[in-house]
Coordinates of C-alpha atoms and ligand atoms in Angstrom, one line a residue:
M1014 CA 20.9 31.1 8.9
P1015 CA 22.5 28.8 11.3
K1016 CA 21.9 24.9 10.1
N1017 CA 20.6 23.8 13.4
K1018 CA 18.0 26.7 13.7
Y1019 CA 16.7 26.1 10.1
W1020 CA 16.3 22.5 11.2
Q1021 CA 14.7 24.4 14.2
D1022 CA 12.2 26.2 11.7
C1023 CA 11.3 23.4 9.8
L1024 CA 11.0 21.1 13.0
S1025 CA 8.1 23.7 14.1
T1026 CA 6.6 23.5 11.1
L1027 CA 6.5 20.0 11.0
E1028 CA 4.7 20.1 14.7
K1029 CA 1.6 21.7 13.0
K1030 CA 1.6 19.5 10.7
I1031 CA 1.8 16.6 12.6
S1032 CA -0.2 14.7 15.7
P1033 CA 1.4 15.4 19.0
Q1034 CA 2.4 12.3 19.3
N1035 CA 3.5 10.7 15.4
F1036 CA 5.9 13.9 16.1
S1037 CA 7.8 12.9 18.8
T1038 CA 8.2 9.2 18.2
W1039 CA 9.1 10.0 14.5
I1040 CA 10.5 13.3 13.9
R1041 CA 11.5 14.8 17.1
P1042 CA 14.5 11.7 16.8
I1043 CA 15.5 13.0 13.7
R1044 CA 18.1 15.6 13.3
L1045 CA 20.4 17.7 10.5
K1046 CA 22.8 16.2 9.1
D1047 CA 24.4 17.5 6.1
I1048 CA 23.6 18.6 2.6
T1049 CA 24.9 18.3 -0.3
G1050 CA 23.5 18.8 -3.8
N1051 CA 19.8 19.6 -3.6
L1052 CA 20.4 16.2 -1.5
V1053 CA 19.8 16.9 2.3
H1054 CA 21.0 14.6 4.6
L1055 CA 19.3 13.2 7.7
V1056 CA 20.4 10.8 11.0
V1057 CA 17.7 8.4 12.5
P1058 CA 18.7 6.1 15.3
N1059 CA 17.8 3.1 13.4
R1060 CA 16.5 1.8 10.4
F1061 CA 12.9 1.0 11.6
I1062 CA 12.6 4.9 12.5
R1063 CA 14.1 5.5 8.7
D1064 CA 11.6 3.1 6.9
W1065 CA 8.8 4.0 8.6
I1066 CA 9.2 7.8 8.2
N1067 CA 10.2 7.2 4.6
E1068 CA 6.7 5.5 4.5
N1069 CA 4.6 7.8 5.7
Y1070 CA 6.7 11.6 6.1
Q1071 CA 8.9 11.1 3.5
E1072 CA 7.5 13.4 1.1
I1073 CA 5.7 15.8 4.2
I1074 CA 9.5 16.3 5.5
E1075 CA 10.3 17.4 1.6
D1076 CA 7.8 20.4 0.6
T1077 CA 8.3 21.4 4.7
I1078 CA 12.4 22.1 3.4
S1079 CA 11.4 22.5 0.2
Q1080 CA 9.1 25.2 0.9
L1081 CA 11.9 26.6 3.6
I1082 CA 14.5 26.6 0.8
N1083 CA 13.2 28.0 -1.5
D1084 CA 13.9 24.9 -3.7
K1085 CA 13.4 21.6 -3.9
C1086 CA 15.3 18.7 -2.8
R1087 CA 15.6 15.6 -1.6
I1088 CA 16.1 13.6 2.3
K1089 CA 18.4 10.3 2.6
F1090 CA 18.6 9.4 6.0
E1091 CA 21.6 7.6 7.8
I1092 CA 21.6 5.3 11.0
S1093 CA 23.4 6.1 14.2
A1094 CA 23.3 4.7 17.2
T1095 CA 24.5 6.5 19.2
N1096 CA 22.7 9.3 17.1
T1097 CA 25.5 11.8 16.9
I1098 CA 24.9 14.7 14.7
P1099 CA 28.4 16.2 12.8
E1100 CA 29.2 19.5 13.0
N1101 CA 30.2 20.3 10.1
E1102 CA 28.0 23.7 10.3
I1103 CA 26.7 25.4 7.4
T1104 CA 26.2 28.3 8.4
E1105 CA 23.6 31.0 5.9
K1106 CA 20.9 29.7 4.6
D1107 CA 22.3 31.0 1.4
S1108 CA 24.6 28.8 1.3
I1109 CA 22.4 25.3 2.1
V1110 CA 20.2 26.7 -1.6
K1111 CA 22.9 27.7 -3.4
A1112 CA 24.7 24.0 -2.7
I1113 CA 21.0 22.7 -3.7
K1114 CA 21.2 24.9 -7.0
K1115 CA 24.2 23.5 -7.8
T1116 CA 23.3 19.9 -8.7
D1117 CA 20.4 19.4 -10.5
I1118 CA 18.0 17.2 -9.1
T1119 CA 19.3 13.5 -10.5
S1120 CA 15.6 12.0 -11.5
A1121 CA 16.0 8.1 -9.7
E1122 CA 16.0 7.4 -13.6
T1123 CA 19.5 7.9 -14.3
E1124 CA 20.9 7.4 -11.3
K1125 CA 21.5 4.0 -10.7
K1126 CA 23.2 1.4 -13.1
N1127 CA 20.3 -0.6 -14.0
S1128 CA 18.3 -0.9 -10.7
G1129 CA 14.2 -0.6 -12.3
L1130 CA 13.1 2.8 -13.2
Y1131 CA 11.0 3.5 -9.6
L1132 CA 11.7 0.3 -8.5
N1133 CA 11.8 -0.3 -4.6
D1134 CA 14.5 -2.7 -4.4
K1135 CA 13.9 -3.4 -0.2
Y1136 CA 10.6 -5.8 -1.7
T1137 CA 12.5 -8.6 -2.4
F1138 CA 10.9 -12.5 -3.1
E1139 CA 13.7 -13.4 0.4
D1140 CA 11.4 -11.3 2.3
F1141 CA 7.7 -12.5 1.5
V1142 CA 7.1 -14.9 3.9
P1143 CA 5.3 -17.6 2.0
G1144 CA 2.0 -18.4 3.8
S1145 CA -1.1 -20.3 2.4
S1146 CA -2.9 -16.9 2.1
N1147 CA -0.5 -15.5 -0.8
Q1148 CA 0.9 -18.9 -1.9
F1149 CA -1.3 -18.2 -5.0
A1150 CA 0.5 -14.7 -5.9
Y1151 CA 4.0 -15.9 -4.5
A1152 CA 4.0 -18.8 -7.3
A1153 CA 2.7 -16.9 -10.4
A1154 CA 5.4 -13.2 -9.2
M1155 CA 8.6 -16.0 -9.3
A1156 CA 7.2 -18.3 -11.9
V1157 CA 6.7 -14.7 -13.7
A1158 CA 10.0 -13.1 -12.4
N1159 CA 11.6 -16.4 -14.2
N1160 CA 10.7 -16.6 -17.7
P1161 CA 9.6 -12.6 -18.2
A1162 CA 6.2 -13.0 -21.1
T1163 CA 6.0 -17.0 -21.5
T1164 CA 4.0 -18.2 -18.8
Y1165 CA 1.1 -15.6 -17.0
N1166 CA 0.7 -12.4 -19.2
P1167 CA -0.3 -10.6 -17.5
L1168 CA 0.0 -11.3 -14.8
F1169 CA -3.0 -9.3 -12.1
I1170 CA -2.4 -9.5 -8.6
Y1171 CA -5.4 -8.8 -6.1
G1172 CA -5.9 -8.6 -2.3
G1173 CA -7.0 -6.4 0.7
V1174 CA -5.2 -3.2 1.5
G1175 CA -1.5 -4.2 3.2
L1176 CA -0.7 -7.4 2.3
G1177 CA 2.1 -7.4 0.5
K1178 CA 0.8 -6.8 -3.4
T1179 CA 3.4 -4.0 -3.7
H1180 CA 6.0 -5.9 -2.1
I1181 CA 5.3 -8.8 -4.2
I1182 CA 5.4 -6.5 -7.7
N1183 CA 8.3 -5.2 -7.2
A1184 CA 10.3 -8.2 -6.1
I1185 CA 8.8 -9.4 -9.8
G1186 CA 10.8 -6.5 -10.7
N1187 CA 13.9 -6.8 -8.3
E1188 CA 14.5 -10.9 -9.6
I1189 CA 13.8 -10.0 -13.0
I1190 CA 16.7 -7.3 -13.2
N1191 CA 18.9 -9.3 -11.0
K1192 CA 18.7 -12.2 -13.5
N1193 CA 19.0 -10.4 -16.2
N1194 CA 20.3 -7.3 -15.8
N1195 CA 19.6 -6.4 -19.5
L1196 CA 15.9 -6.0 -19.2
K1197 CA 14.1 -2.7 -18.6
V1198 CA 12.0 -2.8 -16.0
C1199 CA 9.9 -0.6 -14.8
Y1200 CA 7.2 -0.2 -11.6
Y1201 CA 4.1 2.9 -11.4
S1202 CA 2.1 3.2 -9.4
S1203 CA -1.1 3.7 -11.3
E1204 CA -1.4 7.0 -9.8
K1205 CA 2.2 8.5 -10.5
F1206 CA 1.0 7.0 -14.3
M1207 CA -1.7 9.6 -13.9
N1208 CA 0.8 12.3 -13.2
E1209 CA 3.5 12.1 -15.2
L1210 CA -0.1 11.4 -18.5
I1211 CA -1.2 14.5 -17.2
N1212 CA 2.1 16.7 -17.8
C1213 CA 2.7 15.0 -20.5
L1214 CA -0.1 16.2 -22.2
R1215 CA 0.2 19.5 -21.2
Y1216 CA 3.7 20.2 -21.8
A1217 CA 2.8 19.2 -25.7
K1218 CA 5.2 16.0 -24.6
M1219 CA 2.6 13.0 -25.2
D1220 CA 5.5 11.2 -27.7
E1221 CA 8.2 11.2 -25.3
F1222 CA 6.0 9.4 -22.9
R1223 CA 4.3 6.4 -25.2
Q1224 CA 8.3 5.7 -26.0
K1225 CA 9.3 5.4 -22.4
F1226 CA 5.6 2.9 -21.7
R1227 CA 6.4 0.9 -24.9
S1228 CA 10.4 0.4 -24.6
M1229 CA 10.2 -1.5 -21.8
D1230 CA 10.5 -4.8 -21.4
V1231 CA 8.3 -5.6 -17.7
L1232 CA 5.8 -2.7 -17.5
L1233 CA 4.5 -2.9 -13.5
I1234 CA 1.3 -1.0 -12.7
D1235 CA 0.3 -0.7 -9.0
D1236 CA -2.9 -0.3 -7.7
V1237 CA -4.6 0.1 -11.2
Q1238 CA -8.4 0.2 -9.4
F1239 CA -7.2 3.8 -9.3
I1240 CA -7.7 4.7 -13.0
A1241 CA -10.5 3.3 -12.9
G1242 CA -13.0 6.1 -13.7
K1243 CA -10.5 8.2 -15.3
E1244 CA -10.5 8.0 -19.1
R1245 CA -8.5 9.6 -20.8
T1246 CA -5.7 7.7 -18.3
Q1247 CA -7.6 4.2 -19.1
E1248 CA -7.6 5.2 -22.6
E1249 CA -3.7 5.5 -22.7
F1250 CA -2.7 2.8 -20.6
F1251 CA -5.0 0.2 -22.9
H1252 CA -2.4 1.7 -26.0
T1253 CA 0.0 0.5 -24.2
F1254 CA -1.1 -2.2 -22.5
N1255 CA -1.4 -3.6 -26.3
A1256 CA 2.2 -2.2 -27.1
L1257 CA 4.0 -4.4 -25.0
Y1258 CA 1.1 -6.9 -25.4
E1259 CA 2.0 -7.1 -28.8
S1260 CA 5.8 -7.3 -28.7
H1261 CA 5.1 -10.0 -26.3
K1262 CA 6.4 -8.2 -23.4
Q1263 CA 5.8 -8.5 -20.0
I1264 CA 2.8 -6.6 -18.3
V1265 CA 1.4 -7.0 -14.1
V1266 CA -0.7 -5.2 -12.5
T1267 CA -1.8 -4.7 -9.2
S1268 CA -5.3 -3.9 -7.3
D1269 CA -7.2 -3.8 -4.2
K1270 CA -10.5 -5.9 -6.7
F1271 CA -11.2 -8.4 -8.4
P1272 CA -11.3 -7.1 -12.3
K1273 CA -15.5 -7.6 -12.5
D1274 CA -15.0 -5.8 -9.4
I1275 CA -14.2 -2.7 -10.3
P1276 CA -16.1 -0.2 -11.0
G1277 CA -15.6 1.9 -13.9
L1278 CA -13.2 0.1 -15.4
E1279 CA -13.8 -0.3 -19.7
E1280 CA -14.9 -2.8 -20.5
R1281 CA -11.9 -3.6 -22.7
L1282 CA -9.2 -3.6 -20.2
R1283 CA -11.2 -5.8 -17.8
S1284 CA -11.2 -8.4 -20.6
R1285 CA -7.7 -7.9 -20.8
F1286 CA -6.4 -8.6 -17.6
E1287 CA -8.4 -11.4 -17.4
W1288 CA -6.0 -12.5 -20.5
G1289 CA -3.3 -13.9 -18.4
L1290 CA -3.6 -15.2 -14.5
I1291 CA -5.3 -13.9 -12.0
A1292 CA -4.1 -14.3 -8.4
D1293 CA -5.0 -13.3 -5.4
I1294 CA -3.4 -12.2 -1.5
Q1295 CA -5.7 -12.9 1.3
P1296 CA -5.4 -12.3 4.6
P1297 CA -2.0 -14.0 6.5
D1298 CA -3.2 -17.1 8.7
I1299 CA -2.1 -16.8 12.6
E1300 CA 1.0 -18.5 11.8
T1301 CA 2.4 -16.6 9.0
K1302 CA 1.7 -13.2 10.4
Q1303 CA 3.6 -15.1 13.3
A1304 CA 6.5 -15.5 10.7
I1305 CA 6.2 -12.0 9.2
L1306 CA 6.8 -10.3 12.5
K1307 CA 9.6 -12.5 13.0
M1308 CA 10.9 -12.0 10.3
K1309 CA 10.9 -8.0 9.8
A1310 CA 12.5 -7.9 14.1
D1311 CA 15.1 -10.0 13.0
Q1312 CA 15.8 -7.3 9.7
N1313 CA 15.7 -4.8 11.9
G1314 CA 17.1 -6.0 15.0
I1315 CA 14.4 -6.7 17.5
Y1316 CA 14.4 -9.1 20.4
L1317 CA 10.5 -10.2 19.6
P1318 CA 9.7 -12.4 22.9
E1319 CA 7.8 -15.2 21.2
D1320 CA 4.7 -14.8 23.7
V1321 CA 4.9 -10.2 22.4
T1322 CA 5.0 -12.4 19.0
L1323 CA 2.5 -15.2 19.7
F1324 CA 0.4 -11.4 20.9
L1325 CA 0.7 -8.9 17.9
A1326 CA -0.5 -12.1 15.4
N1327 CA -3.5 -12.9 17.7
S1328 CA -4.7 -9.5 18.3
I1329 CA -4.4 -7.5 15.8
S1330 CA -5.2 -6.4 12.3
S1331 CA -4.2 -8.9 8.6
N1332 CA -3.0 -5.3 7.8
V1333 CA 0.2 -6.7 7.4
R1334 CA 0.9 -2.6 7.2
E1335 CA -0.3 -2.1 10.6
L1336 CA 1.1 -5.4 12.3
E1337 CA 4.7 -4.5 10.4
G1338 CA 4.0 0.1 11.9
Y1339 CA 2.9 -1.4 15.7
L1340 CA 5.6 -4.2 15.6
I1341 CA 8.0 -0.8 15.0
R1342 CA 6.4 1.2 17.4
I1343 CA 7.2 -1.1 19.9
G1344 CA 10.6 -1.5 18.6
A1345 CA 10.8 2.4 19.2
Y1346 CA 9.8 2.4 22.3
A1347 CA 12.0 0.7 23.4
S1348 CA 14.3 1.6 21.3
L1349 CA 14.4 5.1 22.6
T1350 CA 13.4 4.8 26.4
S1351 CA 16.3 2.3 26.3
T1352 CA 13.5 -0.5 28.1
P1353 CA 14.0 -4.6 26.8
I1354 CA 10.7 -5.2 24.5
N1355 CA 8.3 -7.6 27.0
L1356 CA 4.1 -8.0 26.5
N1357 CA 3.0 -6.3 28.8
M1358 CA 4.8 -3.3 27.3
A1359 CA 3.3 -4.5 24.3
K1360 CA 0.1 -4.3 26.0
E1361 CA 0.1 -1.0 26.5
I1362 CA 1.7 1.2 24.0
L1363 CA -1.2 -0.7 22.3
K1364 CA -3.6 -0.3 24.1
N1365 CA -5.6 2.1 23.2
I1366 CA -6.0 0.9 19.4
L1367 CA -6.5 -2.3 20.0
I1368 CA -9.8 -0.9 22.7
E1369 CA -10.8 0.7 19.4
K1370 CA -10.1 -2.8 17.6
N1371 CA -12.7 -4.8 20.1
K1372 CA -15.6 -1.9 19.6
E1373 CA -18.7 -3.7 18.1
I1374 CA -19.5 -3.7 14.6
S1375 CA -22.4 -1.6 13.5
I1376 CA -25.1 -2.8 10.7
E1377 CA -24.7 0.8 9.7
E1378 CA -21.1 0.6 9.4
I1379 CA -21.4 -3.0 7.3
Q1380 CA -23.9 -0.9 5.0
K1381 CA -21.2 1.6 4.9
N1382 CA -18.5 -0.6 3.4
V1383 CA -20.1 -2.6 1.5
A1384 CA -21.8 0.2 -0.6
A1385 CA -18.4 2.0 -0.9
Y1386 CA -17.1 -1.9 -2.2
F1387 CA -20.1 -2.0 -4.7
S1388 CA -20.6 2.1 -5.6
I1389 CA -23.9 2.3 -4.7
K1390 CA -25.5 3.9 -2.2
V1391 CA -26.7 3.0 1.4
S1392 CA -30.1 3.9 0.6
D1393 CA -30.2 1.4 -2.0
L1394 CA -29.4 -1.3 0.2
K1395 CA -31.6 -0.5 2.1
S1396 CA -34.1 0.1 -1.0
A1397 CA -36.4 -3.0 -2.2
K1398 CA -35.2 -1.7 -6.0
R1399 CA -34.8 -5.7 -7.5
L1400 CA -31.4 -5.0 -9.7
K1401 CA -29.4 -7.7 -9.4
A1402 CA -26.8 -4.6 -9.2
L1403 CA -27.7 -4.0 -5.7
V1404 CA -29.5 -7.2 -5.3
I1405 CA -26.9 -8.7 -4.7
P1406 CA -24.9 -6.5 -2.6
R1407 CA -27.6 -6.0 -0.5
Q1408 CA -28.0 -9.8 0.2
I1409 CA -24.6 -10.0 1.4
A1410 CA -24.7 -6.9 3.5
M1411 CA -26.9 -8.8 5.4
Y1412 CA -24.5 -11.9 4.8
I1413 CA -22.0 -10.2 7.0
S1414 CA -24.6 -8.5 9.4
R1415 CA -25.8 -11.0 10.7
Q1416 CA -22.2 -12.5 10.4
L1417 CA -20.5 -10.0 12.2
T1418 CA -22.9 -8.5 14.7
S1419 CA -24.9 -10.0 17.7
C1420 CA -28.5 -8.8 15.4
S1421 CA -31.1 -11.3 15.3
Y1422 CA -32.9 -11.3 12.3
P1423 CA -36.6 -8.8 13.0
E1424 CA -33.0 -5.9 14.0
I1425 CA -31.6 -6.6 10.7
G1426 CA -34.7 -6.8 9.1
D1427 CA -35.2 -3.3 10.4
K1428 CA -31.9 -1.8 9.6
F1429 CA -32.4 -2.5 6.2
G1430 CA -35.9 -0.6 5.6
G1431 CA -37.8 -2.6 7.6
K1432 CA -37.3 -5.8 5.9
D1433 CA -39.6 -9.0 6.9
H1434 CA -37.1 -10.9 8.7
S1435 CA -38.5 -14.3 6.4
T1436 CA -36.6 -11.6 3.6
I1437 CA -33.4 -11.5 5.6
I1438 CA -32.9 -15.3 6.4
H1439 CA -33.8 -16.2 2.9
A1440 CA -31.4 -13.7 1.6
I1441 CA -28.3 -15.3 3.6
K1442 CA -29.2 -19.0 2.8
K1443 CA -29.3 -18.1 -0.5
I1444 CA -25.2 -15.7 0.4
E1445 CA -24.7 -19.4 2.3
R1446 CA -25.1 -21.4 -0.7
Q1447 CA -23.4 -19.6 -3.7
L1448 CA -20.7 -19.2 -1.2
E1449 CA -19.3 -22.7 -1.6
E1450 CA -19.3 -22.9 -5.3
D1451 CA -18.5 -19.2 -5.9
Y1452 CA -15.0 -18.8 -5.5
Q1453 CA -15.3 -15.1 -6.4
L1454 CA -17.4 -14.2 -4.5
K1455 CA -15.6 -16.5 -1.4
I1456 CA -13.4 -13.7 -1.8
T1457 CA -15.5 -10.4 -2.3
V1458 CA -16.9 -11.5 1.1
E1459 CA -13.9 -12.2 2.8
N1460 CA -12.3 -9.0 1.8
L1461 CA -15.3 -7.2 2.9
K1462 CA -15.3 -8.8 6.7
N1463 CA -11.5 -8.2 7.2
S1464 CA -12.1 -4.2 6.0
L1465 CA -14.5 -4.3 9.2
T1466 CA -13.0 -6.2 10.9
N1467 CA -9.1 -4.4 11.0
Ligands
ATP1581 N1 4.1 -12.2 3.1 C1 5.0 -11.1 3.1 N2 6.0 -11.0 4.4 C2 6.8 -10.1 4.5 N3 6.5 -9.4 4.6 C3 5.0 -9.3 4.0 C4 4.1 -9.7 3.8 N4 3.1 -9.4 3.2 C5 3.3 -8.3 3.0 N5 4.5 -7.1 3.7 C6 4.8 -6.8 4.3 O1 3.6 -5.1 4.4 C7 3.9 -4.0 4.0 C8 3.0 -3.3 3.4 O2 2.3 -4.3 2.1 P1 2.5 -3.8 0.5 O3 2.6 -1.6 0.8 O4 2.9 -4.4 -0.5 O5 1.2 -4.0 0.4 P2 -0.8 -3.5 -0.5 O6 -1.1 -5.0 -0.1 O7 0.5 -3.4 -2.0 O8 -1.3 -2.6 -0.1 P3 -1.5 -1.4 -0.1 O9 -3.4 -1.8 -0.7 O10 -2.0 -0.2 0.8 O11 -1.7 -0.1 -1.9 C9 4.6 -4.0 3.1 O12 6.0 -3.4 4.3 C10 5.2 -5.7 3.2 O13 7.2 -6.1 2.9

């Protein structure tokens, strides 16, 4: 099968899996260049598209190609501003398969010298914009990177979705390797940790698994909240943690919640996470958002006018990933249509997203979010049960309802199982008082409000 026909098949399959708009923005511009070993070389017009695809579509593209050729492959991108397709055709599907089979899949472990196992070298401190919202986590991360296993161990970084946890934990690893190339550093998402554990259990390779993690100098585990409720994973992680900690090795974990707010997390792990330093990342303020946008635009060679930067920083999300996504969308549009970026264009591109975001928040949504956050039922929020585990979330939900909706006290009472307006006033006053002294509660409420408004 000629190479282009083969790529067409791949595109047709992808077209069925991805929404039309996303398909034409992100997938359509990709060209197949070449195949070497198990690597499929693709060409994209710019860094935006490459990074976006890597983050959002890499797996689906690899799976689609792997299925078509009946073998496992990886994709690699090249950037070509002119988007030319070199014509070194591979004519038969068989020869593609053969080429892929010839080379064993090179694991990321052996691919580079010492660049840290599974570390993303794209995420460094130089590329991280510090601001009042992340200052504490940033300083703690730098301190750990400069003196691993001496100052803060473990370092526990937590914050809402898309606020830079993965970036900062990888930056720690990259910085450590830059300073001392002999140290063994590995980065694992907790899901990857779990999958590898399951595989090792299945194939009776637990000794290998233990040996691998326990030989590390620095263990970085991202999104640790996902191991909560997974008994075997927590147990293995607990032993790994102890072994490393006792040998004075650095451990850094990130999570979307404070340890005591992670439902299903074993007590012994929770207490260990609290042994070291706990640092939070808060949603960025407008100035930090502007600085991030400017840096990302610069890095990608986009000219982003001041008024567009301000518009983006003001009107959209505090979730930096989303912010970056909008910048990428605008940049890709400008690049694909060869039009300069201006305010009207940015408004037009983001019109639908903004309408969606500006919709008024309902009490039902607030209840759903608060219940999910505390892993309780919405019906418990509406009930009159006096358990502490329900009373606090209920009062928080009432407080947020008053803050984010225009509902009156009696209306809020109605939505909470027909409670009297005086109960609502009492709950709100109580939360207001506690917010002044309980920093942890303040962050929980901020995170919840943020997840509802972004
Ligand atoms: N302060 C910052 N400076 C520069 N880039 C940032 C900053 N904060 C976040 N980002 C960027 O935002 C994107 C999302 O960040 P990241 O993936 O680290 O978030 P996260 O907190 O790990 O999200 P999740 O909760 O979904 O795991 C990344 O591209 C990252 O580079």
